């Protein structure tokens, strides 16, 4: 997977500056589930990449930036990863069923028109 320079720069900024104080983790179940601390997570991204489920699991709520003493923008970095992943072909296998559902539910074959006629 080739991430953009912009995404890598965002991740590097966090990996190099995060002090692992974990303030952002206190109220974030996503970070609690997926990492020991953001510094390690973004370092891991730079060294070997991350499973797509990780950037896709961030709620993009921005709470981490508000409580971070350095105002590090984890949400923007996760969003940038997602944008790169989408360009690479929607890699989340789980979304394949959603794609099929969208196709079928808008297909004429499976769409009944109910005009409210009772006769
Ligand atoms: S933006 Fe993502 S990482 Fe930050 S607090 Fe919200 S869910 Fe957690
Ligand atoms: S609050 Fe900021 S410095 Fe502290 S662990 Fe989270 S991202 Fe790193």
mmCIF file of C-alpha atoms in Angstrom, residues 27-35 41 53-59 78:
data_model
loop_
_atom_site.group_PDB
_atom_site.id
_atom_site.type_symbol
_atom_site.label_atom_id
_atom_site.label_comp_id
_atom_site.label_asym_id
_atom_site.label_seq_id
_atom_site.Cartn_x
_atom_site.Cartn_y
_atom_site.Cartn_z
ATOM 1 C CA UNK A 27 -12.128 8.687 26.807
ATOM 2 C CA UNK A 28 -11.355 6.960 23.531
ATOM 3 C CA UNK A 29 -12.406 3.327 23.362
ATOM 4 C CA UNK A 30 -10.936 3.069 19.856
ATOM 5 C CA UNK A 31 -7.414 3.997 21.000
ATOM 6 C CA UNK A 32 -7.778 1.820 24.087
ATOM 7 C CA UNK A 33 -8.658 -1.137 21.905
ATOM 8 C CA UNK A 34 -6.065 -0.704 19.184
ATOM 9 C CA UNK A 35 -2.899 0.677 20.739
ATOM 10 C CA UNK A 41 0.684 3.237 16.841
ATOM 11 C CA UNK A 53 -9.738 -1.642 10.247
ATOM 12 C CA UNK A 54 -7.655 0.657 12.495
ATOM 13 C CA UNK A 55 -7.981 3.981 10.633
ATOM 14 C CA UNK A 56 -11.573 3.061 9.780
ATOM 15 C CA UNK A 57 -12.426 2.580 13.451
ATOM 16 C CA UNK A 58 -11.574 6.142 14.500
ATOM 17 C CA UNK A 59 -14.807 8.121 14.975
ATOM 18 C CA UNK A 78 -6.577 8.585 10.321
#
